[in-house]
mmCIF file of C-alpha atoms and ligand atoms in Angstrom:
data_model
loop_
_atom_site.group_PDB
_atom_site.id
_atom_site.type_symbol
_atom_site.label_atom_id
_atom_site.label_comp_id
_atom_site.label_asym_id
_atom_site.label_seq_id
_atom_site.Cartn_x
_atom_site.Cartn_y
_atom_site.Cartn_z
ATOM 1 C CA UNK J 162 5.231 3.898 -20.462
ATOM 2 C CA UNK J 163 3.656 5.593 -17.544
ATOM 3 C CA UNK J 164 5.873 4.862 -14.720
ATOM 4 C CA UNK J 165 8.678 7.033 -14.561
ATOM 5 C CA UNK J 166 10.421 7.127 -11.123
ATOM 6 C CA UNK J 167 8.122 6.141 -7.882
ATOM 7 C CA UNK J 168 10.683 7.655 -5.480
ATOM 8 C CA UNK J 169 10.919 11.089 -6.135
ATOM 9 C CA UNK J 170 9.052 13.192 -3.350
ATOM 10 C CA UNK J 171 9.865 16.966 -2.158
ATOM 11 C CA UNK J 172 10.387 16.665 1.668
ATOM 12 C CA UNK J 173 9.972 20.835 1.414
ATOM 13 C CA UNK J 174 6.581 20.489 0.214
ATOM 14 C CA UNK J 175 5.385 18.309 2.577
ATOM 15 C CA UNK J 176 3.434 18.539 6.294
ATOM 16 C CA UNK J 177 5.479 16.219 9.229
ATOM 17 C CA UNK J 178 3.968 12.897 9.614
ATOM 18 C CA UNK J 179 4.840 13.076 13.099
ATOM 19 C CA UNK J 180 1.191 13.560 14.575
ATOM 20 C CA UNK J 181 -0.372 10.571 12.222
ATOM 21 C CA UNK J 182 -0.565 6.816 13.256
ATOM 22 C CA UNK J 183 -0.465 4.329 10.058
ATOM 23 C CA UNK J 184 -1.486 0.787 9.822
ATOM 24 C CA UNK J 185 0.211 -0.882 6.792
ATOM 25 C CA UNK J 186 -1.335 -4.974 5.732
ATOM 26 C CA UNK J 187 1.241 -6.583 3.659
ATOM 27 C CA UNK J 188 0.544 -9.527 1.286
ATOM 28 C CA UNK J 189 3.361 -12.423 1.516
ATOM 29 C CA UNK J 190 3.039 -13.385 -2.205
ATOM 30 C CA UNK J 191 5.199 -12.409 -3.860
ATOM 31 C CA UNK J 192 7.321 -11.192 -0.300
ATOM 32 C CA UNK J 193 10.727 -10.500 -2.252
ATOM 33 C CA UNK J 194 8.725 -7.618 -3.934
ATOM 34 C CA UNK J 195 6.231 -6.584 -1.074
ATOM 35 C CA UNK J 196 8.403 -6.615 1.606
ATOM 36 C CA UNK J 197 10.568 -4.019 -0.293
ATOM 37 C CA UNK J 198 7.471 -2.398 -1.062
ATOM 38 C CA UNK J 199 6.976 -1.973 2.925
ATOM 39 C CA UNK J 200 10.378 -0.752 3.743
ATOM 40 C CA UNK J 201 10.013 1.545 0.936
ATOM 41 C CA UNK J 202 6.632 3.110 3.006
ATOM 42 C CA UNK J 203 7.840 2.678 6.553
ATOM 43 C CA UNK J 204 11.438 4.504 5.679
ATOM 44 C CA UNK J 205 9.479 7.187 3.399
ATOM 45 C CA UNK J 206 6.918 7.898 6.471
ATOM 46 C CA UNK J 207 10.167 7.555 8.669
ATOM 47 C CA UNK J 208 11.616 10.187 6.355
ATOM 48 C CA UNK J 209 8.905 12.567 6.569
ATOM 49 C CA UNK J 210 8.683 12.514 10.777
ATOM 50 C CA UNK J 211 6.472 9.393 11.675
ATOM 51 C CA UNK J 212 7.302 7.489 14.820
ATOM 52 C CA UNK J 213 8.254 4.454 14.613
ATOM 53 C CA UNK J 214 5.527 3.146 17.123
ATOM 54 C CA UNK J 215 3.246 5.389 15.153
ATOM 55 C CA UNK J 216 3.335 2.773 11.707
ATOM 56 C CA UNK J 217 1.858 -1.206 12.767
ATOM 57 C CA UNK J 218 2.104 -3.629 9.979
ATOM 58 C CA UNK J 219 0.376 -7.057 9.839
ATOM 59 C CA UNK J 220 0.862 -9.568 7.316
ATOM 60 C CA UNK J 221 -1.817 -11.528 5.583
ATOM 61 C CA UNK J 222 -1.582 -14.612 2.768
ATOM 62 C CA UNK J 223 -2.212 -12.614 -0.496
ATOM 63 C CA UNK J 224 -3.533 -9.848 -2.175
ATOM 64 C CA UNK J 225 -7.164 -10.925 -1.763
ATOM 65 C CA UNK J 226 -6.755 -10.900 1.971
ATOM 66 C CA UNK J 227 -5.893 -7.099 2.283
ATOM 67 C CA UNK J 228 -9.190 -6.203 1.959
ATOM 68 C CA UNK J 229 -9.961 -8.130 5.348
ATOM 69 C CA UNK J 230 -6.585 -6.882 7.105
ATOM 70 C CA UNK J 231 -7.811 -3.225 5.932
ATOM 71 C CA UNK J 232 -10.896 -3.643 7.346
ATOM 72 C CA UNK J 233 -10.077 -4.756 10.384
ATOM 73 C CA UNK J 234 -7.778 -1.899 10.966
ATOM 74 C CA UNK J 235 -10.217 0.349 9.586
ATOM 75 C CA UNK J 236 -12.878 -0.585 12.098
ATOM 76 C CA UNK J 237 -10.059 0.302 15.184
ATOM 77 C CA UNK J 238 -10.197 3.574 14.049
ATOM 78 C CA UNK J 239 -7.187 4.982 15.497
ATOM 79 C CA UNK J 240 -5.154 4.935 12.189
ATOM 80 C CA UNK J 241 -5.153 8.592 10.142
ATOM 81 C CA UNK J 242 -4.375 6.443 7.107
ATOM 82 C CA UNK J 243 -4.048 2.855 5.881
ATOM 83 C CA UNK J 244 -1.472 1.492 3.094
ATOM 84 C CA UNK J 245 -2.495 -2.314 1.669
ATOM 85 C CA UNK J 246 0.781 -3.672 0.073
ATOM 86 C CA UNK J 247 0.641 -6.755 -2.221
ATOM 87 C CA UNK J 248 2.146 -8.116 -6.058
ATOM 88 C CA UNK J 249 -0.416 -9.668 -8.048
ATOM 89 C CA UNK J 250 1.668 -11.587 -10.970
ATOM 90 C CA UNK J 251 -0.073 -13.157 -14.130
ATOM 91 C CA UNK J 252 -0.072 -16.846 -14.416
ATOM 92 C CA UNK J 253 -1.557 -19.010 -17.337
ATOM 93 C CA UNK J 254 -5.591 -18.460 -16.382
ATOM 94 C CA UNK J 255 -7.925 -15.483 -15.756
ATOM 95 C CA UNK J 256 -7.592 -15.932 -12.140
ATOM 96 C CA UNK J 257 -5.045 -12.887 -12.289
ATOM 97 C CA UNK J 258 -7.908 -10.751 -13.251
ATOM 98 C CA UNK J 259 -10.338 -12.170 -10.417
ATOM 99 C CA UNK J 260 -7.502 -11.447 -7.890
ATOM 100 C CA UNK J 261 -6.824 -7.765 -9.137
ATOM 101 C CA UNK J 262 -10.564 -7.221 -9.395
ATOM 102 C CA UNK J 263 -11.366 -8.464 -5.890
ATOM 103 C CA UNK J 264 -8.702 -6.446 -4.036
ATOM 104 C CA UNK J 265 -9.729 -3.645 -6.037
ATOM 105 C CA UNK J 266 -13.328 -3.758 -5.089
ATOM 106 C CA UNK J 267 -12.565 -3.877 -2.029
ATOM 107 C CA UNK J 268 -10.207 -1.188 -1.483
ATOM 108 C CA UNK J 269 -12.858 0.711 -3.292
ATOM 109 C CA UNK J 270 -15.511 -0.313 -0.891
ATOM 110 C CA UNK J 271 -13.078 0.574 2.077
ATOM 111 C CA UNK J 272 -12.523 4.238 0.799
ATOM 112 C CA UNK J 273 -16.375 4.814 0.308
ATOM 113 C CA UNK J 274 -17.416 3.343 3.400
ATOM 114 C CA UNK J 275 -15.070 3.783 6.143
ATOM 115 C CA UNK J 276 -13.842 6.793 7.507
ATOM 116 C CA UNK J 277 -10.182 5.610 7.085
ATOM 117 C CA UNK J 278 -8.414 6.601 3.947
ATOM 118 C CA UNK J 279 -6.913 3.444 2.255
ATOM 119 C CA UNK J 280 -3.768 3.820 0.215
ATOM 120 C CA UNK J 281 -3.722 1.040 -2.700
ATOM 121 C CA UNK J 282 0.178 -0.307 -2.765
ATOM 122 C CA UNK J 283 -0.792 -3.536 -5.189
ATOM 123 C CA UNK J 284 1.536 -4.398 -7.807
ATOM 124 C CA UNK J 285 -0.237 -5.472 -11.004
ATOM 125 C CA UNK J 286 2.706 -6.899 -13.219
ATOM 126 C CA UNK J 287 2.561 -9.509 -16.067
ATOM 127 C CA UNK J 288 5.926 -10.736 -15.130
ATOM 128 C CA UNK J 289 8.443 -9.818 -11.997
ATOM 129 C CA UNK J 290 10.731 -8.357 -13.656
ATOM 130 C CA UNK J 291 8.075 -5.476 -13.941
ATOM 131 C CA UNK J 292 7.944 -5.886 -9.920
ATOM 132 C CA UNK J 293 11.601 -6.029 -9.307
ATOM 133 C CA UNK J 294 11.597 -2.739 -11.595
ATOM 134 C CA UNK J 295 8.812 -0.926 -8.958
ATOM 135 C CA UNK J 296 9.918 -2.340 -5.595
ATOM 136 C CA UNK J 297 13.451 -0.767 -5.665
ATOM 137 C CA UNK J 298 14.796 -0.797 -9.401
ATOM 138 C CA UNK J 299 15.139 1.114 -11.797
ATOM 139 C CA UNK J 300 11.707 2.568 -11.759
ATOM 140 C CA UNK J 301 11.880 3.529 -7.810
ATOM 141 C CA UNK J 302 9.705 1.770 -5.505
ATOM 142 C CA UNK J 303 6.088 2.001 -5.447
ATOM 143 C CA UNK J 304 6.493 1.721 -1.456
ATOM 144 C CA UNK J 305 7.661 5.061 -1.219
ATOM 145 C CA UNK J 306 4.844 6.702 -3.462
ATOM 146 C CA UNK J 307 2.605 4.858 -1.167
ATOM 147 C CA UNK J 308 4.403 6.449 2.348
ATOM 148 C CA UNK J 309 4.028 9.769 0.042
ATOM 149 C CA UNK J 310 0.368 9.335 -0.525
ATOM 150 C CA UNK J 311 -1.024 7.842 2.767
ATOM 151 C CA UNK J 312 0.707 11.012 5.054
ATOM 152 C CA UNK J 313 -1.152 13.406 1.927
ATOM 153 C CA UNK J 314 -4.558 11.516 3.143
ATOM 154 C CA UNK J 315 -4.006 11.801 6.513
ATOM 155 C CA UNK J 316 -4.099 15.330 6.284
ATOM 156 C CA UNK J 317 -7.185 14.824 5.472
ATOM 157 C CA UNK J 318 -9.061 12.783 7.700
ATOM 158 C CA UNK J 319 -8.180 15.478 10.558
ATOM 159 C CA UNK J 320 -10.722 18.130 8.755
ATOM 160 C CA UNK J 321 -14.084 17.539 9.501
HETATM 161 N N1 LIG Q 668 -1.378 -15.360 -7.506
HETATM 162 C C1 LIG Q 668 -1.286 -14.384 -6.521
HETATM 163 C C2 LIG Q 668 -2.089 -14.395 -5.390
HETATM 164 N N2 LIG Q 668 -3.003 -15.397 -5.217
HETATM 165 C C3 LIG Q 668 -3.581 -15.699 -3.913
HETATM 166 C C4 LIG Q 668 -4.780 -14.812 -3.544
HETATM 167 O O1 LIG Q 668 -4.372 -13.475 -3.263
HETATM 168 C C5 LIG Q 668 -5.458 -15.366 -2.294
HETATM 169 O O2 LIG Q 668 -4.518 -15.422 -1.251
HETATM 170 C C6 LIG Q 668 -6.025 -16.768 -2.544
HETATM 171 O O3 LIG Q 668 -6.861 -16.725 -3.688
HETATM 172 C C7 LIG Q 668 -6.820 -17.270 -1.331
HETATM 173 O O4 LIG Q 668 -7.847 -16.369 -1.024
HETATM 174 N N3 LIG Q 668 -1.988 -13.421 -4.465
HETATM 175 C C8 LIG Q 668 -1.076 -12.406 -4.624
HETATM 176 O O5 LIG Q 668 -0.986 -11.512 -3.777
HETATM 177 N N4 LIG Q 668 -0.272 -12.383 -5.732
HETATM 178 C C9 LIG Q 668 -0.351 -13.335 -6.701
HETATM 179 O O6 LIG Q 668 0.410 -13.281 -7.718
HETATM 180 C C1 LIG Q 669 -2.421 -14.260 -10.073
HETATM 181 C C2 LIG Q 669 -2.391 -15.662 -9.628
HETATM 182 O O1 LIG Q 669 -3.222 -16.110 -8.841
HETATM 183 C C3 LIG Q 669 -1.469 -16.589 -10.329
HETATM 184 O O2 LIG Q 669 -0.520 -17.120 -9.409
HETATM 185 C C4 LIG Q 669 -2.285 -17.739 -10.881
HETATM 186 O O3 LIG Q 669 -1.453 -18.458 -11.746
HETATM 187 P P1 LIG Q 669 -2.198 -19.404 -12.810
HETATM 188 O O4 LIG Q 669 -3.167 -18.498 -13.567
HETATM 189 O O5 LIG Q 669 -1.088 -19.933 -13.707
HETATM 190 O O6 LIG Q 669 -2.905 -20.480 -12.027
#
């Protein structure tokens, strides 16, 4: 197994988020499990000094629709970083695959193409148990990895 606990970050080790601005596009399938996955980012970039008017989230049908959410906030250019949030759960067809592949792409795309760093917050589970496990159970919640992750890329996109 290669989740261990999502949750665990070193405040000490870490620069304030307090000069970055996020934008943060959450999916609402699956919203039991993403919308823990949010407050898991928004208190973890909280945590580590954000402002609260400093984080804007938007909410978009499902995972395939990040990519457009992501670009659009992309294209603003006034975010230092960019967290897409969604749970993609397998059904009885391939169409699981075709979701996680298009979001993928995408985010992919995004992070080669845009100046914006794009943090990928997507929940790939075969059942939600698995979810329930990463959004706050007993494996942590992939939200806060995310909040870890996206103020570590911000960093970044300062240096020129
Ligand atoms: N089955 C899941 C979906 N499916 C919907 C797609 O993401 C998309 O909204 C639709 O194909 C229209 O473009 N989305 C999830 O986020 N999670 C799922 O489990
Ligand atoms: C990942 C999905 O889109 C999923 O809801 C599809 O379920 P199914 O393959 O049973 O149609």
């Amino acid at each position: 197994m290669a989740t261990n606990n999502l949750s665990a970050y070193e405040k000490s080790k870490l620069p304030s988020a307090h000069p970055y601005r996020f934008g943060i596009v959450v999916a609402d399938w699956n919203s039991q499990v993403t919308h823990n996955l949010h407050k898991g980012a928004v208190e973890t970039l909280i945590d580590l000094g954000a402002k609260d008017s400093n984080i804007d989230t938007i909410f978009v049908p499902g995972s395939i629709e990040l990519v457009y959410g992501a670009t659009k906030m992309c294209k603003k250019n006034i975010y230092d970083a960019v967290i897409v949030i969604g749970c993609v759960i397998r059904g009885e067809t391939a169409h699981f695959d075709y979701v996680c592949q298009s979001v993928t792409n995408g985010i992919t795309y995004l992070n080669t193409h845009m100046d914006t760093p794009v943090v990928f917050c997507v929940l790939t589970d075969n059942h939600i148990q698995q979810s329930l496990d990463r959004s706050g159970g007993k494996f942590g919640n992939k939200g806060v990895e995310a909040g870890v992750v996206a103020l570590r890329m911000a960093t970044l996109k300062e240096e020129r």
